[in-house]
Backbone as a printed PyTorch tensor [residue, N CA C, xyz], in Angstrom:
tensor([[[101.0170,  78.6750,  84.4860],
         [100.9130,  80.1120,  84.4490],
         [100.9920,  80.5680,  82.9960]],

        [[100.1150,  81.4610,  82.6410],
         [100.0420,  81.9730,  81.2820],
         [101.1570,  82.9840,  81.0170]],

        [[101.7970,  82.8900,  79.8660],
         [102.8650,  83.8130,  79.5000],
         [102.2910,  85.0970,  78.9230]],

        [[103.0340,  86.1560,  79.1150],
         [102.6890,  87.4570,  78.5380],
         [103.8510,  87.8790,  77.6580]],

        [[103.5260,  88.3570,  76.4880],
         [104.5360,  88.8050,  75.5420],
         [104.4810,  90.3240,  75.4300]],

        [[105.6650,  90.9590,  75.4880],
         [105.7250,  92.4060,  75.2910],
         [106.8020,  92.7190,  74.2660]],

        [[106.6530,  93.8450,  73.6320],
         [107.6490,  94.2590,  72.6470],
         [108.9150,  94.7250,  73.3590]],

        [[109.9790,  94.7510,  72.6310],
         [111.2540,  95.2090,  73.1890],
         [111.1380,  96.6680,  73.6370]],

        [[110.4210,  97.4790,  72.8780],
         [110.2880,  98.8900,  73.2510],
         [109.5050,  99.0520,  74.5540]],

        [[108.4480,  98.2370,  74.7590],
         [107.7220,  98.2830,  76.0280],
         [108.6310,  97.8500,  77.1730]],

        [[109.3660,  96.7840,  76.9480],
         [110.3050,  96.2950,  77.9650],
         [111.3260,  97.3810,  78.3140]],

        [[111.9110,  97.9910,  77.2950],
         [112.9170,  99.0400,  77.5150],
         [112.3300, 100.2090,  78.2950]],

        [[111.0930, 100.5830,  77.9800],
         [110.4270, 101.6790,  78.6900],
         [110.2270, 101.3340,  80.1590]],

        [[109.8130, 100.1160,  80.4450],
         [109.6250,  99.6890,  81.8330],
         [110.9490,  99.7130,  82.5950]],

        [[111.9950,  99.2070,  81.9730],
         [113.3080,  99.1870,  82.6190],
         [113.8110, 100.6100,  82.8490]],

        [[113.6530, 101.4850,  81.8720],
         [114.0820, 102.8780,  82.0230],
         [113.3530, 103.5610,  83.1770]],

        [[112.0790, 103.2660,  83.3390],
         [111.3130, 103.8500,  84.4480],
         [111.8700, 103.4020,  85.7950]],

        [[112.1800, 102.1340,  85.9140],
         [112.7380, 101.6170,  87.1700],
         [114.1240, 102.2210,  87.4140]],

        [[114.9300, 102.3210,  86.3690],
         [116.2560, 102.9290,  86.5210],
         [116.1540, 104.3860,  86.9530]],

        [[115.1860, 105.1110,  86.4160],
         [114.9990, 106.5150,  86.7860],
         [114.5640, 106.6340,  88.2500]],

        [[113.7030, 105.7370,  88.6930],
         [113.3090, 105.7210,  90.1080],
         [114.5460, 105.5460,  90.9830]],

        [[115.3990, 104.5990,  90.6340],
         [116.6130, 104.3550,  91.4250],
         [117.5280, 105.5760,  91.4450]],

        [[117.6440, 106.2760,  90.3280],
         [118.4650, 107.4900,  90.2840],
         [117.9240, 108.5410,  91.2430]],

        [[116.6080, 108.7570,  91.2070],
         [115.9920, 109.7590,  92.0870],
         [116.1820, 109.3670,  93.5460]],

        [[115.9710, 108.0970,  93.8600],
         [116.1420, 107.6480,  95.2420],
         [117.5980, 107.7670,  95.6960]],

        [[118.5350, 107.5150,  94.8080],
         [119.9530, 107.6190,  95.1630],
         [120.4160, 109.0580,  95.3470]],

        [[119.6610, 110.0250,  94.8070],
         [120.0130, 111.4450,  94.9640],
         [119.5420, 112.0370,  96.2850]],

        [[118.7740, 111.2900,  97.0600],
         [118.2780, 111.8320,  98.3270],
         [119.4620, 112.1370,  99.2410]],

        [[119.4350, 113.3540,  99.7660],
         [120.4820, 113.8130, 100.6850],
         [119.7920, 114.3050, 101.9460]],

        [[119.8470, 113.5000, 102.9830],
         [119.1560, 113.8410, 104.2310],
         [119.8190, 115.0080, 104.9610]],

        [[121.0210, 115.3860, 104.5440],
         [121.7270, 116.4910, 105.1880],
         [121.5530, 117.8200, 104.4670]],

        [[120.9040, 117.8300, 103.3090],
         [120.7410, 119.0750, 102.5700],
         [119.6760, 119.9530, 103.2380]],

        [[119.7450, 121.2340, 102.9260],
         [118.7590, 122.1900, 103.4340],
         [117.4800, 122.0170, 102.6160]],

        [[116.4890, 121.3530, 103.2020],
         [115.2660, 121.0640, 102.4470],
         [114.3690, 122.2840, 102.2790]],

        [[114.7190, 123.3980, 102.8900],
         [113.9560, 124.6350, 102.7010],
         [114.4720, 125.4440, 101.5180]],

        [[115.6330, 125.0980, 101.0220],
         [116.2240, 125.7700,  99.8670],
         [115.6350, 125.1560,  98.5950]],

        [[114.9260, 125.9540,  97.7900],
         [114.2650, 125.4090,  96.5830],
         [115.2020, 124.6970,  95.6180]],

        [[116.4810, 125.0660,  95.6000],
         [117.4020, 124.4000,  94.6660],
         [117.6970, 122.9590,  95.0750]],

        [[117.3450, 122.6080,  96.3030],
         [117.6020, 121.2530,  96.8010],
         [116.3920, 120.3350,  96.7270]],

        [[115.2970, 120.8160,  96.1710],
         [114.0520, 120.0350,  96.2020],
         [114.2240, 118.6250,  95.6370]],

        [[115.0140, 118.4780,  94.5950],
         [115.1940, 117.1570,  93.9710],
         [116.0130, 116.2020,  94.8320]],

        [[116.5930, 116.7190,  95.9070],
         [117.4170, 115.8950,  96.7810],
         [116.7100, 115.5430,  98.0900]],

        [[115.4520, 115.9320,  98.2030],
         [114.7350, 115.6820,  99.4540],
         [113.9560, 114.3740,  99.3870]],

        [[113.7740, 113.7730, 100.5560],
         [113.0240, 112.5180, 100.6340],
         [111.5730, 112.6850, 100.1830]],

        [[110.8790, 113.7650, 100.5750],
         [109.4950, 113.9030, 100.1080],
         [109.3850, 113.9460,  98.5820]],

        [[110.3310, 114.6110,  97.9280],
         [110.3290, 114.6330,  96.4650],
         [110.5170, 113.2240,  95.9160]],

        [[111.4840, 112.5030,  96.4580],
         [111.7720, 111.1470,  95.9800],
         [110.5770, 110.2260,  96.1690]],

        [[109.9140, 110.3490,  97.3070],
         [108.7360, 109.5080,  97.5610],
         [107.6180, 109.8560,  96.5840]],

        [[107.3510, 111.1250,  96.4060],
         [106.2940, 111.5400,  95.4780],
         [106.5940, 111.1200,  94.0500]],

        [[107.8360, 111.3180,  93.6340],
         [108.2350, 110.9250,  92.2840],
         [108.0760, 109.4210,  92.0970]],

        [[108.5540, 108.6680,  93.0730],
         [108.4860, 107.2130,  92.9970],
         [107.0420, 106.7360,  92.9430]],

        [[106.1840, 107.3040,  93.7700],
         [104.7700, 106.9160,  93.7500],
         [104.1590, 107.1740,  92.3770]],

        [[104.4690, 108.3130,  91.8020],
         [103.9240, 108.6580,  90.4950],
         [104.3870, 107.6810,  89.4140]],

        [[105.6670, 107.3750,  89.4030],
         [106.2030, 106.4750,  88.3770],
         [105.6870, 105.0510,  88.5780]],

        [[105.5870, 104.6070,  89.8190],
         [105.0850, 103.2550,  90.0770],
         [103.6280, 103.1400,  89.6550]],

        [[102.8270, 104.1760,  89.8970],
         [101.4270, 104.1580,  89.4220],
         [101.3870, 103.9970,  87.9020]],

        [[102.2400, 104.7480,  87.2080],
         [102.2810, 104.6560,  85.7460],
         [102.7660, 103.2870,  85.2970]],

        [[103.7450, 102.7340,  85.9960],
         [104.2190, 101.3850,  85.6690],
         [103.0970, 100.3630,  85.8120]],

        [[102.3220, 100.4660,  86.8780],
         [101.1970,  99.5400,  87.0700],
         [100.1580,  99.6790,  85.9710]],

        [[ 99.8700, 100.9150,  85.5750],
         [ 98.9350, 101.1220,  84.4610],
         [ 99.4640, 100.4760,  83.1850]],

        [[100.7460, 100.6840,  82.9210],
         [101.3510, 100.1030,  81.7200],
         [101.3330,  98.5820,  81.7660]],

        [[101.6620,  98.0110,  82.9140],
         [101.6560,  96.5500,  83.0390],
         [100.2460,  95.9810,  82.8950]],

        [[ 99.2640,  96.6480,  83.4530],
         [ 97.8790,  96.1890,  83.3020],
         [ 97.4130,  96.2900,  81.8530]],

        [[ 97.8500,  97.3200,  81.1580],
         [ 97.5130,  97.4530,  79.7340],
         [ 98.1410,  96.3210,  78.9380]],

        [[ 99.4090,  96.0220,  79.2330],
         [100.0850,  94.9160,  78.5530],
         [ 99.3530,  93.5990,  78.8400]],

        [[ 98.9320,  93.4150,  80.0600],
         [ 98.1880,  92.1930,  80.4230],
         [ 96.8860,  92.0920,  79.6420]],

        [[ 96.1560,  93.2050,  79.5280],
         [ 94.8810,  93.1970,  78.7960],
         [ 95.0990,  92.9000,  77.3210]],

        [[ 96.1420,  93.4460,  76.7510],
         [ 96.4370,  93.2120,  75.3440],
         [ 96.7430,  91.7420,  75.0820]],

        [[ 97.3250,  91.0690,  76.0630],
         [ 97.7140,  89.6700,  75.9240],
         [ 96.5960,  88.6770,  76.2160]],

        [[ 95.4280,  89.1320,  76.5360],
         [ 94.3370,  88.1940,  76.8370],
         [ 93.6440,  87.7390,  75.5950]]])
């Protein structure tokens, strides 16, 4: 298997993105009033949408790193 090399800053950015996803997912409160706008960040739909967005960006970043290493 071919190795891929990334800079420390790229690595740190990838890790920070995953950590942020975990924070958002851990904030989900299934008992909160999801109709109250102040609770939007605590709802499952928000967490799913946020996670999908960040994972798409992570995949783009990983594919870019892969292309650079070819």
